[in-house]
């Protein structure tokens, strides 16, 4: 299937997704156009065509989050809300079954950090207050926890990402069964 056909098929669906999060229609249209351009210019870097839809939505989610960050509108729960918007996409995510067993392998303070921030609904600032840490200490803890989690993923799977850090494909090693 050509990229033009793919974009045509998903164009309205992607716009609906963007407009759901960005209420101003003109801004939503601009961001939607940027997303379509990114998809068109980077589609050749996608190795696994089976993950095309989730790859396109990752680009859209990242563009929406970038817009809010750039304009300093980012609500602490926005990225969680955007990430969990479409349950069909979450089911397609090949890494999702690995999160819980890999989380159990983390040090307790790193496990707690990710459960409360990235997987929970606390901002890093709220996490700092809850754990009686300095804000910079909390940010460091979350960052180290993410790095530790990434090492665990890398030991189990070959993860291909594009230049934006979006996951393109996941190939589990034969010794890894995280489902």
PDB file of C-alpha atoms in Angstrom, residues 47-138:
ATOM      1  CA  UNK A  47      10.787  -1.526   9.164  1.00  0.00           C
ATOM      2  CA  UNK A  48       7.689  -3.290  10.479  1.00  0.00           C
ATOM      3  CA  UNK A  49       4.631  -2.246   8.484  1.00  0.00           C
ATOM      4  CA  UNK A  50       2.472  -4.095  11.029  1.00  0.00           C
ATOM      5  CA  UNK A  51       3.152  -1.354  13.553  1.00  0.00           C
ATOM      6  CA  UNK A  52       2.338   1.481  11.138  1.00  0.00           C
ATOM      7  CA  UNK A  53      -0.827   2.649  12.898  1.00  0.00           C
ATOM      8  CA  UNK A  54       0.753   2.755  16.343  1.00  0.00           C
ATOM      9  CA  UNK A  55       3.829   4.475  14.847  1.00  0.00           C
ATOM     10  CA  UNK A  56       1.606   7.198  13.319  1.00  0.00           C
ATOM     11  CA  UNK A  57      -0.192   7.712  16.623  1.00  0.00           C
ATOM     12  CA  UNK A  58       3.138   7.946  18.462  1.00  0.00           C
ATOM     13  CA  UNK A  59       4.111  10.753  16.105  1.00  0.00           C
ATOM     14  CA  UNK A  60       0.759  12.431  16.762  1.00  0.00           C
ATOM     15  CA  UNK A  61       1.033  12.056  20.556  1.00  0.00           C
ATOM     16  CA  UNK A  62       4.567  13.441  20.520  1.00  0.00           C
ATOM     17  CA  UNK A  63       3.486  16.415  18.373  1.00  0.00           C
ATOM     18  CA  UNK A  64       0.620  17.223  20.750  1.00  0.00           C
ATOM     19  CA  UNK A  65       2.841  16.981  23.816  1.00  0.00           C
ATOM     20  CA  UNK A  66       5.512  19.108  22.083  1.00  0.00           C
ATOM     21  CA  UNK A  67       2.887  21.754  21.321  1.00  0.00           C
ATOM     22  CA  UNK A  68       1.788  21.946  24.946  1.00  0.00           C
ATOM     23  CA  UNK A  69       5.360  21.990  26.240  1.00  0.00           C
ATOM     24  CA  UNK A  70       6.361  24.689  23.776  1.00  0.00           C
ATOM     25  CA  UNK A  71       3.396  26.809  24.816  1.00  0.00           C
ATOM     26  CA  UNK A  72       3.792  25.948  28.522  1.00  0.00           C
ATOM     27  CA  UNK A  73       0.281  24.539  28.741  1.00  0.00           C
ATOM     28  CA  UNK A  74       1.338  21.044  29.731  1.00  0.00           C
ATOM     29  CA  UNK A  75      -1.017  19.689  32.354  1.00  0.00           C
ATOM     30  CA  UNK A  76       0.771  17.156  34.564  1.00  0.00           C
ATOM     31  CA  UNK A  77      -1.645  14.428  33.539  1.00  0.00           C
ATOM     32  CA  UNK A  78      -1.785  15.324  29.839  1.00  0.00           C
ATOM     33  CA  UNK A  79       0.864  12.907  28.614  1.00  0.00           C
ATOM     34  CA  UNK A  80      -0.770  10.053  30.568  1.00  0.00           C
ATOM     35  CA  UNK A  81      -4.150  11.063  29.185  1.00  0.00           C
ATOM     36  CA  UNK A  82      -2.885  11.227  25.607  1.00  0.00           C
ATOM     37  CA  UNK A  83      -0.992   7.953  25.952  1.00  0.00           C
ATOM     38  CA  UNK A  84      -4.059   6.112  27.215  1.00  0.00           C
ATOM     39  CA  UNK A  85      -6.616   7.653  24.851  1.00  0.00           C
ATOM     40  CA  UNK A  86      -6.991   4.822  22.389  1.00  0.00           C
ATOM     41  CA  UNK A  87      -7.167   1.396  24.040  1.00  0.00           C
ATOM     42  CA  UNK A  88      -6.794  -0.284  20.648  1.00  0.00           C
ATOM     43  CA  UNK A  89      -3.379   1.298  20.238  1.00  0.00           C
ATOM     44  CA  UNK A  90      -2.310   0.243  23.704  1.00  0.00           C
ATOM     45  CA  UNK A  91      -3.279  -3.350  22.893  1.00  0.00           C
ATOM     46  CA  UNK A  92      -1.096  -3.169  19.777  1.00  0.00           C
ATOM     47  CA  UNK A  93       1.927  -2.017  21.734  1.00  0.00           C
ATOM     48  CA  UNK A  94       4.321  -4.946  21.777  1.00  0.00           C
ATOM     49  CA  UNK A  95       6.180  -3.747  24.861  1.00  0.00           C
ATOM     50  CA  UNK A  96       3.154  -3.422  27.134  1.00  0.00           C
ATOM     51  CA  UNK A  97       3.151  -7.043  28.403  1.00  0.00           C
ATOM     52  CA  UNK A  98       6.769  -6.618  29.471  1.00  0.00           C
ATOM     53  CA  UNK A  99       6.247  -3.615  31.714  1.00  0.00           C
ATOM     54  CA  UNK A 100       4.865  -5.399  34.785  1.00  0.00           C
ATOM     55  CA  UNK A 101       7.429  -8.222  34.958  1.00  0.00           C
ATOM     56  CA  UNK A 102      10.293  -5.842  34.196  1.00  0.00           C
ATOM     57  CA  UNK A 103       9.045  -3.375  36.794  1.00  0.00           C
ATOM     58  CA  UNK A 104       9.407  -6.129  39.394  1.00  0.00           C
ATOM     59  CA  UNK A 105      13.134  -6.346  38.570  1.00  0.00           C
ATOM     60  CA  UNK A 106      13.813  -2.703  39.434  1.00  0.00           C
ATOM     61  CA  UNK A 107      15.157  -1.497  42.743  1.00  0.00           C
ATOM     62  CA  UNK A 108      12.241  -0.659  45.066  1.00  0.00           C
ATOM     63  CA  UNK A 109      12.762   3.115  44.919  1.00  0.00           C
ATOM     64  CA  UNK A 110      12.980   3.037  41.100  1.00  0.00           C
ATOM     65  CA  UNK A 111       9.922   0.811  40.849  1.00  0.00           C
ATOM     66  CA  UNK A 112       7.967   3.225  43.055  1.00  0.00           C
ATOM     67  CA  UNK A 113       9.179   6.220  41.042  1.00  0.00           C
ATOM     68  CA  UNK A 114       7.923   4.794  37.738  1.00  0.00           C
ATOM     69  CA  UNK A 115       4.684   3.474  39.220  1.00  0.00           C
ATOM     70  CA  UNK A 116       3.804   6.887  40.605  1.00  0.00           C
ATOM     71  CA  UNK A 117       4.980   9.072  37.701  1.00  0.00           C
ATOM     72  CA  UNK A 118       5.214   7.435  34.277  1.00  0.00           C
ATOM     73  CA  UNK A 119       2.646   4.727  35.002  1.00  0.00           C
ATOM     74  CA  UNK A 120       0.657   6.648  37.599  1.00  0.00           C
ATOM     75  CA  UNK A 121      -0.772  10.116  37.654  1.00  0.00           C
ATOM     76  CA  UNK A 122       1.768  12.111  39.666  1.00  0.00           C
ATOM     77  CA  UNK A 123       4.007  14.738  38.167  1.00  0.00           C
ATOM     78  CA  UNK A 124       7.650  14.587  39.186  1.00  0.00           C
ATOM     79  CA  UNK A 125       7.043  17.596  41.423  1.00  0.00           C
ATOM     80  CA  UNK A 126       4.142  15.821  43.176  1.00  0.00           C
ATOM     81  CA  UNK A 127       6.296  12.701  43.452  1.00  0.00           C
ATOM     82  CA  UNK A 128       9.029  14.783  45.130  1.00  0.00           C
ATOM     83  CA  UNK A 129       6.544  16.133  47.674  1.00  0.00           C
ATOM     84  CA  UNK A 130       5.004  12.717  48.347  1.00  0.00           C
ATOM     85  CA  UNK A 131       8.404  11.064  48.860  1.00  0.00           C
ATOM     86  CA  UNK A 132       9.857  14.032  50.765  1.00  0.00           C
ATOM     87  CA  UNK A 133      12.573  14.544  48.135  1.00  0.00           C
ATOM     88  CA  UNK A 134      13.921  17.660  46.507  1.00  0.00           C
ATOM     89  CA  UNK A 135      12.507  18.291  43.053  1.00  0.00           C
ATOM     90  CA  UNK A 136      15.910  17.721  41.416  1.00  0.00           C
ATOM     91  CA  UNK A 137      16.357  14.541  43.482  1.00  0.00           C
ATOM     92  CA  UNK A 138      12.988  13.248  42.311  1.00  0.00           C
TER      93      UNK A 138
END
